[in-house]
PDB file of C-alpha atoms in Angstrom:
ATOM      1  CA  MET A   7      67.668 110.027 104.910  1.00 77.00           C
ATOM      2  CA  CYS A   8      67.469 108.488 101.477  1.00 81.00           C
ATOM      3  CA  GLN A   9      69.987 107.324  98.892  1.00 79.00           C
ATOM      4  CA  ARG A  10      67.693 108.428  96.075  1.00 82.00           C
ATOM      5  CA  VAL A  11      66.381 111.814  95.028  1.00 86.00           C
ATOM      6  CA  ILE A  12      63.320 112.923  97.036  1.00 85.00           C
ATOM      7  CA  HIS A  13      60.600 114.751  95.123  1.00 89.00           C
ATOM      8  CA  PRO A  14      60.575 118.498  95.901  1.00 89.00           C
ATOM      9  CA  VAL A  15      56.886 118.406  96.841  1.00 92.00           C
ATOM     10  CA  LEU A  16      57.532 115.643  99.370  1.00 88.00           C
ATOM     11  CA  GLN A  17      60.550 117.535 100.700  1.00 88.00           C
ATOM     12  CA  HIS A  18      58.417 120.642 101.206  1.00 90.00           C
ATOM     13  CA  TYR A  19      55.743 118.614 103.007  1.00 90.00           C
ATOM     14  CA  LEU A  20      58.275 116.977 105.331  1.00 87.00           C
ATOM     15  CA  ARG A  21      59.992 120.262 106.175  1.00 87.00           C
ATOM     16  CA  ARG A  22      56.629 121.850 107.033  1.00 90.00           C
ATOM     17  CA  HIS A  23      56.177 119.115 109.614  1.00 88.00           C
ATOM     18  CA  GLY A  24      59.645 119.582 111.118  1.00 86.00           C
ATOM     19  CA  VAL A  25      61.374 116.704 109.347  1.00 84.00           C
ATOM     20  CA  LEU A  26      64.973 117.241 108.226  1.00 84.00           C
ATOM     21  CA  VAL A  27      65.471 115.830 104.730  1.00 84.00           C
ATOM     22  CA  VAL A  28      68.776 114.401 103.499  1.00 84.00           C
ATOM     23  CA  GLU A  29      68.725 112.950  99.990  1.00 85.00           C
ATOM     24  CA  ARG A  30      71.285 111.314  97.685  1.00 85.00           C
ATOM     25  CA  LEU A  31      73.150 109.835 100.619  1.00 82.00           C
ATOM     26  CA  GLY A  32      76.320 108.095  99.452  1.00 81.00           C
ATOM     27  CA  ILE A  33      76.753 104.372  99.972  1.00 81.00           C
ATOM     28  CA  ALA A  34      80.001 104.991 101.891  1.00 79.00           C
ATOM     29  CA  LEU A  35      78.065 106.866 104.606  1.00 82.00           C
ATOM     30  CA  ILE A  36      75.353 104.261 105.162  1.00 82.00           C
ATOM     31  CA  GLN A  37      77.342 101.934 107.416  1.00 83.00           C
ATOM     32  CA  PRO A  38      78.783 104.690 109.687  1.00 82.00           C
ATOM     33  CA  ILE A  39      75.298 106.201 110.130  1.00 83.00           C
ATOM     34  CA  VAL A  40      73.849 102.780 110.976  1.00 84.00           C
ATOM     35  CA  GLN A  41      76.605 102.216 113.553  1.00 82.00           C
ATOM     36  CA  MET A  42      76.168 105.645 115.117  1.00 82.00           C
ATOM     37  CA  THR A  43      72.360 105.886 115.221  1.00 83.00           C
ATOM     38  CA  GLY A  44      71.333 102.233 115.473  1.00 82.00           C
ATOM     39  CA  ALA A  45      68.965 102.635 112.520  1.00 84.00           C
ATOM     40  CA  GLN A  46      68.250  99.905 110.005  1.00 83.00           C
ATOM     41  CA  ALA A  47      68.287 100.343 106.258  1.00 80.00           C
ATOM     42  CA  VAL A  48      64.836  99.992 104.686  1.00 80.00           C
ATOM     43  CA  ALA A  49      64.605  98.883 101.062  1.00 76.00           C
ATOM     44  CA  LEU A  50      60.862  99.475 100.485  1.00 74.00           C
ATOM     45  CA  TYR A  51      58.278 101.879 101.884  1.00 71.00           C
ATOM     46  CA  GLN A  52      55.275  99.821 100.775  1.00 74.00           C
ATOM     47  CA  THR A  53      55.440  97.722 103.946  1.00 78.00           C
ATOM     48  CA  PRO A  54      55.069  99.045 107.512  1.00 82.00           C
ATOM     49  CA  ILE A  55      58.360 100.168 109.075  1.00 80.00           C
ATOM     50  CA  PRO A  56      59.023  98.486 112.456  1.00 83.00           C
ATOM     51  CA  PRO A  57      59.876 100.776 115.399  1.00 83.00           C
ATOM     52  CA  GLU A  58      63.320  99.207 115.829  1.00 82.00           C
ATOM     53  CA  ALA A  59      64.275 100.403 112.343  1.00 83.00           C
ATOM     54  CA  TYR A  60      64.385 104.002 113.563  1.00 84.00           C
ATOM     55  CA  GLY A  61      67.664 105.319 114.937  1.00 85.00           C
ATOM     56  CA  GLN A  62      68.414 108.025 117.486  1.00 85.00           C
ATOM     57  CA  VAL A  63      70.713 111.030 117.531  1.00 84.00           C
ATOM     58  CA  LYS A  64      71.472 113.454 120.320  1.00 86.00           C
ATOM     59  CA  GLY A  65      71.230 116.390 117.957  1.00 85.00           C
ATOM     60  CA  CYS A  66      72.392 117.784 114.650  1.00 84.00           C
ATOM     61  CA  CYS A  67      73.890 121.028 113.428  1.00 85.00           C
ATOM     62  CA  VAL A  68      75.200 122.525 110.216  1.00 84.00           C
ATOM     63  CA  ARG A  69      78.946 123.085 109.958  1.00 83.00           C
ATOM     64  CA  THR A  70      80.360 125.500 107.398  1.00 83.00           C
ATOM     65  CA  VAL A  71      83.782 124.527 106.054  1.00 75.00           C
ATOM     66  CA  GLY A  72      84.959 126.938 103.397  1.00 73.00           C
ATOM     67  CA  SER A  73      82.246 127.140 100.772  1.00 77.00           C
ATOM     68  CA  ARG A  74      80.597 123.882 101.838  1.00 78.00           C
ATOM     69  CA  GLU A  75      77.870 123.244 104.375  1.00 82.00           C
ATOM     70  CA  MET A  76      77.916 119.893 106.172  1.00 82.00           C
ATOM     71  CA  LEU A  77      75.375 118.240 108.434  1.00 83.00           C
ATOM     72  CA  HIS A  78      76.969 117.117 111.706  1.00 84.00           C
ATOM     73  CA  LEU A  79      75.096 114.362 113.548  1.00 84.00           C
ATOM     74  CA  LEU A  80      75.713 114.030 117.293  1.00 84.00           C
ATOM     75  CA  PRO A  81      75.555 110.461 118.668  1.00 83.00           C
ATOM     76  CA  PRO A  82      73.185 109.740 121.577  1.00 81.00           C
ATOM     77  CA  ARG A  83      75.851 107.845 123.570  1.00 78.00           C
ATOM     78  CA  GLU A  84      79.452 106.737 123.247  1.00 75.00           C
ATOM     79  CA  PRO A  85      80.005 106.853 119.483  1.00 68.00           C
ATOM     80  CA  ALA A  86      81.173 103.805 117.563  1.00 65.00           C
ATOM     81  CA  VAL A  87      82.405 106.102 114.795  1.00 71.00           C
ATOM     82  CA  CYS A  88      83.914 109.563 114.671  1.00 75.00           C
ATOM     83  CA  THR A  89      83.976 112.370 112.131  1.00 77.00           C
ATOM     84  CA  MET A  90      87.170 113.729 110.619  1.00 80.00           C
ATOM     85  CA  VAL A  91      87.002 116.916 108.553  1.00 80.00           C
ATOM     86  CA  LEU A  92      89.922 117.441 106.163  1.00 84.00           C
ATOM     87  CA  CYS A  93      90.500 120.900 104.712  1.00 82.00           C
ATOM     88  CA  HIS A  94      92.907 122.327 102.169  1.00 83.00           C
ATOM     89  CA  ARG A  95      92.785 125.200  99.709  1.00 83.00           C
ATOM     90  CA  ASN A  96      94.181 123.012  96.923  1.00 86.00           C
ATOM     91  CA  ASP A  97      92.078 120.104  95.630  1.00 87.00           C
ATOM     92  CA  THR A  98      95.157 118.094  94.680  1.00 92.00           C
ATOM     93  CA  MET A  99      96.630 118.377  98.159  1.00 92.00           C
ATOM     94  CA  LEU A 100      93.225 117.595  99.663  1.00 90.00           C
ATOM     95  CA  ASN A 101      93.039 114.359  97.675  1.00 92.00           C
ATOM     96  CA  GLU A 102      96.529 113.416  98.860  1.00 94.00           C
ATOM     97  CA  LEU A 103      95.502 114.179 102.440  1.00 93.00           C
ATOM     98  CA  LYS A 104      92.411 111.997 102.055  1.00 92.00           C
ATOM     99  CA  ALA A 105      94.507 109.140 100.690  1.00 93.00           C
ATOM    100  CA  ALA A 106      97.005 109.444 103.560  1.00 93.00           C
ATOM    101  CA  CYS A 107      94.238 109.393 106.175  1.00 92.00           C
ATOM    102  CA  GLN A 108      92.551 106.424 104.516  1.00 90.00           C
ATOM    103  CA  ARG A 109      95.838 104.516 104.563  1.00 90.00           C
ATOM    104  CA  ALA A 110      96.393 105.430 108.203  1.00 90.00           C
ATOM    105  CA  GLU A 111      92.891 104.225 109.078  1.00 88.00           C
ATOM    106  CA  HIS A 112      93.510 100.979 107.195  1.00 89.00           C
ATOM    107  CA  VAL A 113      96.773 100.361 109.070  1.00 88.00           C
ATOM    108  CA  LEU A 114      95.030 101.117 112.364  1.00 88.00           C
ATOM    109  CA  ARG A 115      92.347  98.533 111.587  1.00 87.00           C
ATOM    110  CA  LEU A 116      95.025  95.972 110.744  1.00 87.00           C
ATOM    111  CA  THR A 117      96.814  96.728 114.004  1.00 88.00           C
ATOM    112  CA  LEU A 118      93.629  96.324 116.043  1.00 88.00           C
ATOM    113  CA  ARG A 119      92.932  93.010 114.337  1.00 89.00           C
ATOM    114  CA  ASP A 120      96.519  91.750 114.722  1.00 89.00           C
ATOM    115  CA  PRO A 121      98.182  93.725 117.566  1.00 90.00           C
ATOM    116  CA  VAL A 122     101.793  92.988 116.626  1.00 90.00           C
ATOM    117  CA  ALA A 123     104.251  95.793 115.882  1.00 89.00           C
ATOM    118  CA  LEU A 124     107.718  96.190 114.402  1.00 90.00           C
ATOM    119  CA  LEU A 125     110.336  98.861 114.938  1.00 90.00           C
ATOM    120  CA  GLY A 126     109.478 101.960 112.910  1.00 91.00           C
ATOM    121  CA  GLY A 127     111.481 104.859 111.555  1.00 91.00           C
ATOM    122  CA  GLY A 128     113.277 102.640 109.026  1.00 92.00           C
ATOM    123  CA  CYS A 129     114.981 100.530 111.713  1.00 92.00           C
ATOM    124  CA  THR A 130     113.231  97.300 110.705  1.00 93.00           C
ATOM    125  CA  GLU A 131     114.417  97.691 107.108  1.00 93.00           C
ATOM    126  CA  THR A 132     118.045  98.462 108.007  1.00 92.00           C
ATOM    127  CA  HIS A 133     118.135  95.675 110.574  1.00 90.00           C
ATOM    128  CA  MET A 134     116.720  93.173 108.068  1.00 91.00           C
ATOM    129  CA  ALA A 135     119.170  94.331 105.394  1.00 91.00           C
ATOM    130  CA  ALA A 136     122.151  93.906 107.726  1.00 90.00           C
ATOM    131  CA  TYR A 137     121.011  90.492 108.941  1.00 90.00           C
ATOM    132  CA  ILE A 138     120.222  89.158 105.450  1.00 91.00           C
ATOM    133  CA  SER A 139     123.499  90.510 104.074  1.00 90.00           C
ATOM    134  CA  ASN A 140     125.534  88.941 106.871  1.00 88.00           C
ATOM    135  CA  LYS A 141     123.648  85.637 106.782  1.00 89.00           C
ATOM    136  CA  GLY A 142     123.599  85.432 102.993  1.00 90.00           C
ATOM    137  CA  THR A 143     127.281  86.251 102.602  1.00 89.00           C
ATOM    138  CA  THR A 144     128.272  83.646 105.180  1.00 89.00           C
ATOM    139  CA  GLU A 145     126.264  80.922 103.447  1.00 90.00           C
ATOM    140  CA  ALA A 146     126.819  82.132  99.884  1.00 90.00           C
ATOM    141  CA  THR A 147     128.473  78.947  98.607  1.00 91.00           C
ATOM    142  CA  GLU A 148     125.780  76.569  99.837  1.00 92.00           C
ATOM    143  CA  ALA A 149     122.925  78.880  98.814  1.00 91.00           C
ATOM    144  CA  ALA A 150     124.305  79.366  95.292  1.00 92.00           C
ATOM    145  CA  LEU A 151     124.627  75.609  94.801  1.00 92.00           C
ATOM    146  CA  SER A 152     121.083  74.960  96.017  1.00 91.00           C
ATOM    147  CA  LEU A 153     119.683  77.622  93.668  1.00 89.00           C
ATOM    148  CA  GLY A 154     121.746  76.457  90.704  1.00 91.00           C
ATOM    149  CA  VAL A 155     123.450  79.809  90.101  1.00 90.00           C
ATOM    150  CA  SER A 156     126.982  81.075  90.400  1.00 92.00           C
ATOM    151  CA  GLN A 157     128.170  82.663  93.610  1.00 92.00           C
ATOM    152  CA  SER A 158     128.597  86.048  91.929  1.00 92.00           C
ATOM    153  CA  GLN A 159     125.015  85.932  90.624  1.00 91.00           C
ATOM    154  CA  TYR A 160     123.750  85.011  94.064  1.00 92.00           C
ATOM    155  CA  LEU A 161     125.653  87.859  95.732  1.00 92.00           C
ATOM    156  CA  LEU A 162     124.411  90.286  93.084  1.00 91.00           C
ATOM    157  CA  GLY A 163     120.800  89.387  93.863  1.00 90.00           C
ATOM    158  CA  LEU A 164     121.496  89.480  97.597  1.00 91.00           C
ATOM    159  CA  ASN A 165     122.987  92.973  97.420  1.00 91.00           C
ATOM    160  CA  GLY A 166     120.106  94.184  95.277  1.00 90.00           C
ATOM    161  CA  PHE A 167     117.529  92.917  97.763  1.00 91.00           C
ATOM    162  CA  CYS A 168     119.349  94.494 100.722  1.00 91.00           C
ATOM    163  CA  SER A 169     119.715  97.783  98.832  1.00 91.00           C
ATOM    164  CA  SER A 170     115.965  97.770  98.196  1.00 91.00           C
ATOM    165  CA  LEU A 171     115.299  97.411 101.923  1.00 92.00           C
ATOM    166  CA  GLU A 172     117.675 100.271 102.717  1.00 92.00           C
ATOM    167  CA  ALA A 173     116.017 102.396 100.026  1.00 92.00           C
ATOM    168  CA  VAL A 174     112.763 102.172 101.998  1.00 92.00           C
ATOM    169  CA  ALA A 175     114.545 103.628 105.030  1.00 92.00           C
ATOM    170  CA  LEU A 176     116.149 106.311 102.857  1.00 92.00           C
ATOM    171  CA  ALA A 177     112.676 107.368 101.708  1.00 91.00           C
ATOM    172  CA  LEU A 178     112.090 108.648 105.257  1.00 90.00           C
ATOM    173  CA  VAL A 179     115.068 111.025 105.007  1.00 89.00           C
ATOM    174  CA  HIS A 180     114.142 114.581 104.032  1.00 84.00           C
ATOM    175  CA  ASP A 181     115.070 118.264 104.477  1.00 80.00           C
ATOM    176  CA  GLY A 182     118.713 117.746 103.573  1.00 79.00           C
ATOM    177  CA  GLU A 183     119.302 114.963 106.095  1.00 85.00           C
ATOM    178  CA  THR A 184     121.640 112.004 105.647  1.00 88.00           C
ATOM    179  CA  GLY A 185     120.527 108.422 106.216  1.00 90.00           C
ATOM    180  CA  LEU A 186     122.946 106.510 108.445  1.00 91.00           C
ATOM    181  CA  VAL A 187     123.097 103.038 109.950  1.00 91.00           C
ATOM    182  CA  ASP A 188     125.063 102.195 113.075  1.00 90.00           C
ATOM    183  CA  LEU A 189     127.560  99.343 112.865  1.00 87.00           C
ATOM    184  CA  SER A 190     126.602  97.800 116.209  1.00 87.00           C
ATOM    185  CA  TYR A 191     122.819  97.276 116.062  1.00 88.00           C
ATOM    186  CA  ALA A 192     122.021  98.225 112.423  1.00 89.00           C
ATOM    187  CA  HIS A 193     119.412 100.826 113.366  1.00 91.00           C
ATOM    188  CA  HIS A 194     118.517 103.760 111.131  1.00 92.00           C
ATOM    189  CA  TRP A 195     119.570 107.327 111.990  1.00 92.00           C
ATOM    190  CA  SER A 196     118.699 110.580 110.197  1.00 90.00           C
ATOM    191  CA  ALA A 197     121.574 113.029 110.634  1.00 87.00           C
ATOM    192  CA  LEU A 198     121.481 116.742 109.887  1.00 83.00           C
ATOM    193  CA  GLN A 199     124.125 117.982 107.480  1.00 74.00           C
ATOM    194  CA  ARG A 200     126.408 120.638 108.942  1.00 65.00           C
ATOM    195  CA  GLY A 201     129.413 122.435 107.579  1.00 53.00           C
ATOM    196  CA  ASP A 202     131.769 120.510 109.855  1.00 56.00           C
ATOM    197  CA  GLY A 203     130.049 117.117 109.380  1.00 56.00           C
ATOM    198  CA  ASP A 204     126.808 115.327 110.094  1.00 64.00           C
ATOM    199  CA  GLU A 205     125.041 115.907 113.414  1.00 82.00           C
ATOM    200  CA  VAL A 206     123.753 112.548 114.651  1.00 85.00           C
ATOM    201  CA  PRO A 207     120.483 112.815 116.651  1.00 87.00           C
ATOM    202  CA  ALA A 208     120.053 111.622 120.218  1.00 87.00           C
ATOM    203  CA  THR A 209     118.103 108.487 119.241  1.00 89.00           C
ATOM    204  CA  CYS A 210     117.665 106.250 116.233  1.00 90.00           C
ATOM    205  CA  GLY A 211     114.594 106.311 114.016  1.00 90.00           C
ATOM    206  CA  CYS A 212     112.518 104.064 116.270  1.00 90.00           C
ATOM    207  CA  GLY A 213     113.828 105.646 119.485  1.00 88.00           C
ATOM    208  CA  LEU A 214     115.104 102.393 120.999  1.00 87.00           C
ATOM    209  CA  VAL A 215     118.845 103.089 120.716  1.00 88.00           C
ATOM    210  CA  GLU A 216     120.082 106.191 122.560  1.00 87.00           C
ATOM    211  CA  ARG A 217     123.379 107.727 121.534  1.00 86.00           C
ATOM    212  CA  SER A 218     124.213 108.809 125.092  1.00 84.00           C
ATOM    213  CA  ALA A 219     123.743 105.272 126.440  1.00 83.00           C
ATOM    214  CA  ARG A 220     125.903 103.712 123.686  1.00 82.00           C
ATOM    215  CA  PRO A 221     129.081 105.848 123.551  1.00 83.00           C
ATOM    216  CA  GLY A 222     130.956 103.451 121.257  1.00 83.00           C
ATOM    217  CA  LEU A 223     128.564 103.661 118.308  1.00 86.00           C
ATOM    218  CA  GLU A 224     129.903 104.175 114.801  1.00 87.00           C
ATOM    219  CA  TRP A 225     127.843 105.087 111.745  1.00 88.00           C
ATOM    220  CA  THR A 226     128.095 104.752 107.996  1.00 88.00           C
ATOM    221  CA  PRO A 227     125.860 106.107 105.206  1.00 88.00           C
ATOM    222  CA  LEU A 228     123.118 103.840 103.920  1.00 87.00           C
ATOM    223  CA  ASN A 229     123.483 102.004 100.606  1.00 80.00           C
ATOM    224  CA  THR A 230     127.233 101.639 101.089  1.00 80.00           C
ATOM    225  CA  ARG A 231     129.280  98.516 101.671  1.00 76.00           C
ATOM    226  CA  TYR A 232     130.018  98.058 105.347  1.00 70.00           C
ATOM    227  CA  PRO A 233     130.925  95.145 107.625  1.00 66.00           C
ATOM    228  CA  SER A 234     128.020  94.528 109.962  1.00 62.00           C
ATOM    229  CA  ARG A 235     127.274  91.850 112.517  1.00 62.00           C
ATOM    230  CA  PRO A 236     124.234  93.205 114.400  1.00 60.00           C
ATOM    231  CA  ALA A 237     124.477  92.422 118.086  1.00 61.00           C
ATOM    232  CA  PRO A 238     121.408  91.743 120.251  1.00 61.00           C
ATOM    233  CA  LEU A 239     120.135  94.957 121.787  1.00 62.00           C
ATOM    234  CA  VAL A 240     119.545  94.490 125.511  1.00 58.00           C
ATOM    235  CA  VAL A 241     117.434  97.141 127.245  1.00 58.00           C
ATOM    236  CA  GLY A 242     117.552  97.013 131.028  1.00 56.00           C
ATOM    237  CA  LYS A 243     114.430  97.012 133.136  1.00 55.00           C
ATOM    238  CA  ALA A 244     115.656 100.135 134.916  1.00 56.00           C
ATOM    239  CA  THR A 245     115.726 102.053 131.628  1.00 58.00           C
ATOM    240  CA  PRO A 246     113.004 104.733 131.659  1.00 58.00           C
ATOM    241  CA  PRO A 247     110.444 104.322 128.857  1.00 50.00           C
ATOM    242  CA  GLN A 248     111.141 106.525 125.859  1.00 64.00           C
ATOM    243  CA  LEU A 249     109.029 107.468 122.886  1.00 59.00           C
ATOM    244  CA  ARG A 250     108.969 104.619 120.371  1.00 80.00           C
ATOM    245  CA  VAL A 251     108.038 104.685 116.687  1.00 87.00           C
ATOM    246  CA  LEU A 252     106.323 101.461 115.634  1.00 88.00           C
ATOM    247  CA  ASP A 253     105.012  99.999 112.391  1.00 90.00           C
ATOM    248  CA  SER A 254     102.158  97.563 111.924  1.00 90.00           C
ATOM    249  CA  PHE A 255     103.483  94.038 111.426  1.00 92.00           C
ATOM    250  CA  THR A 256     100.600  93.073 109.119  1.00 91.00           C
ATOM    251  CA  ALA A 257     100.943  96.178 106.947  1.00 89.00           C
ATOM    252  CA  LYS A 258     104.725  95.786 106.736  1.00 91.00           C
ATOM    253  CA  LEU A 259     104.442  92.092 105.863  1.00 92.00           C
ATOM    254  CA  ASN A 260     101.837  92.764 103.165  1.00 91.00           C
ATOM    255  CA  ALA A 261     103.979  95.526 101.652  1.00 90.00           C
ATOM    256  CA  LEU A 262     107.045  93.274 101.578  1.00 91.00           C
ATOM    257  CA  GLN A 263     105.104  90.438  99.951  1.00 94.00           C
ATOM    258  CA  VAL A 264     103.713  92.765  97.273  1.00 93.00           C
ATOM    259  CA  ALA A 265     107.202  94.142  96.576  1.00 90.00           C
ATOM    260  CA  VAL A 266     108.705  90.657  96.189  1.00 90.00           C
ATOM    261  CA  GLU A 267     105.853  89.487  93.946  1.00 92.00           C
ATOM    262  CA  MET A 268     106.187  92.597  91.788  1.00 88.00           C
ATOM    263  CA  ALA A 269     109.948  92.084  91.480  1.00 84.00           C
ATOM    264  CA  ASN A 270     109.417  88.469  90.425  1.00 85.00           C
ATOM    265  CA  LEU A 271     106.828  89.581  87.876  1.00 85.00           C
ATOM    266  CA  VAL A 272     109.222  92.127  86.369  1.00 79.00           C
ATOM    267  CA  LEU A 273     111.966  89.495  86.175  1.00 78.00           C
ATOM    268  CA  ASP A 274     109.596  87.079  84.449  1.00 79.00           C
ATOM    269  CA  ILE A 275     108.561  89.700  81.899  1.00 78.00           C
ATOM    270  CA  ARG A 276     112.247  90.609  81.383  1.00 68.00           C
ATOM    271  CA  TYR A 277     111.607  94.286  80.853  1.00 63.00           C
ATOM    272  CA  VAL A 278     113.444  97.148  82.514  1.00 67.00           C
ATOM    273  CA  ILE A 279     111.239  99.851  84.022  1.00 67.00           C
ATOM    274  CA  GLN A 280     112.973 103.208  84.193  1.00 73.00           C
ATOM    275  CA  ASP A 281     111.696 106.307  85.988  1.00 72.00           C
ATOM    276  CA  VAL A 282     112.308 109.252  83.651  1.00 76.00           C
ATOM    277  CA  ASN A 283     111.025 111.891  86.089  1.00 70.00           C
TER     278      ASN A 283
END
């Protein structure tokens, strides 16, 4: 394998002696191949190559995906890396699929490095919005004085920040669903629209709150004014484990920090950005 172009005469000579030639190897593939085969990258061929620089593979085969032929290397033992083949008839959709998988891989790496999770399915955002709204409204007078603004200006900024958090949860709503928040625990629910009203699902977005176990729940649409004092959610030890949807704490924290910094930057520039699409 070589990152540069191999002369055709040399390629012909190597193939005659049973050597498989792979040229113009991308830099992004070097590290996975080193991890999988145990080989070492060699910068020059003028010096003798030590035996430990050679890697091992269990085998190799050619995979045909659409109009492309790909070389599939089989690791000799438990692989440190794996191969994911993404296919789509449309190049635009394929690029979006690649970007989504790269983001998912990045979040997985962050989770392995910092194994802390938050409630997923929009429940963290709605719970934060309810808590900040309740806390900020209760302490509005003191907070406005400490910031040097009027109470109405403070509440306007508070409502805007909470609406931004709820908008993140609303982005998960699709296919004609309605985004709801319960008034007891401030968890996010995606309800199906019916002719006779909204059909609330059996569990919230993260799966922690079950509608059957909490018969007194009431809901209201997101991004509306509602009185909320989220109560602590106590789950008994006898409760059977249910499917949970979790988010990476590190990824969520980084996204929130970027959003706040971007909002501050826009306020400093004093320009209004409008989406015309």
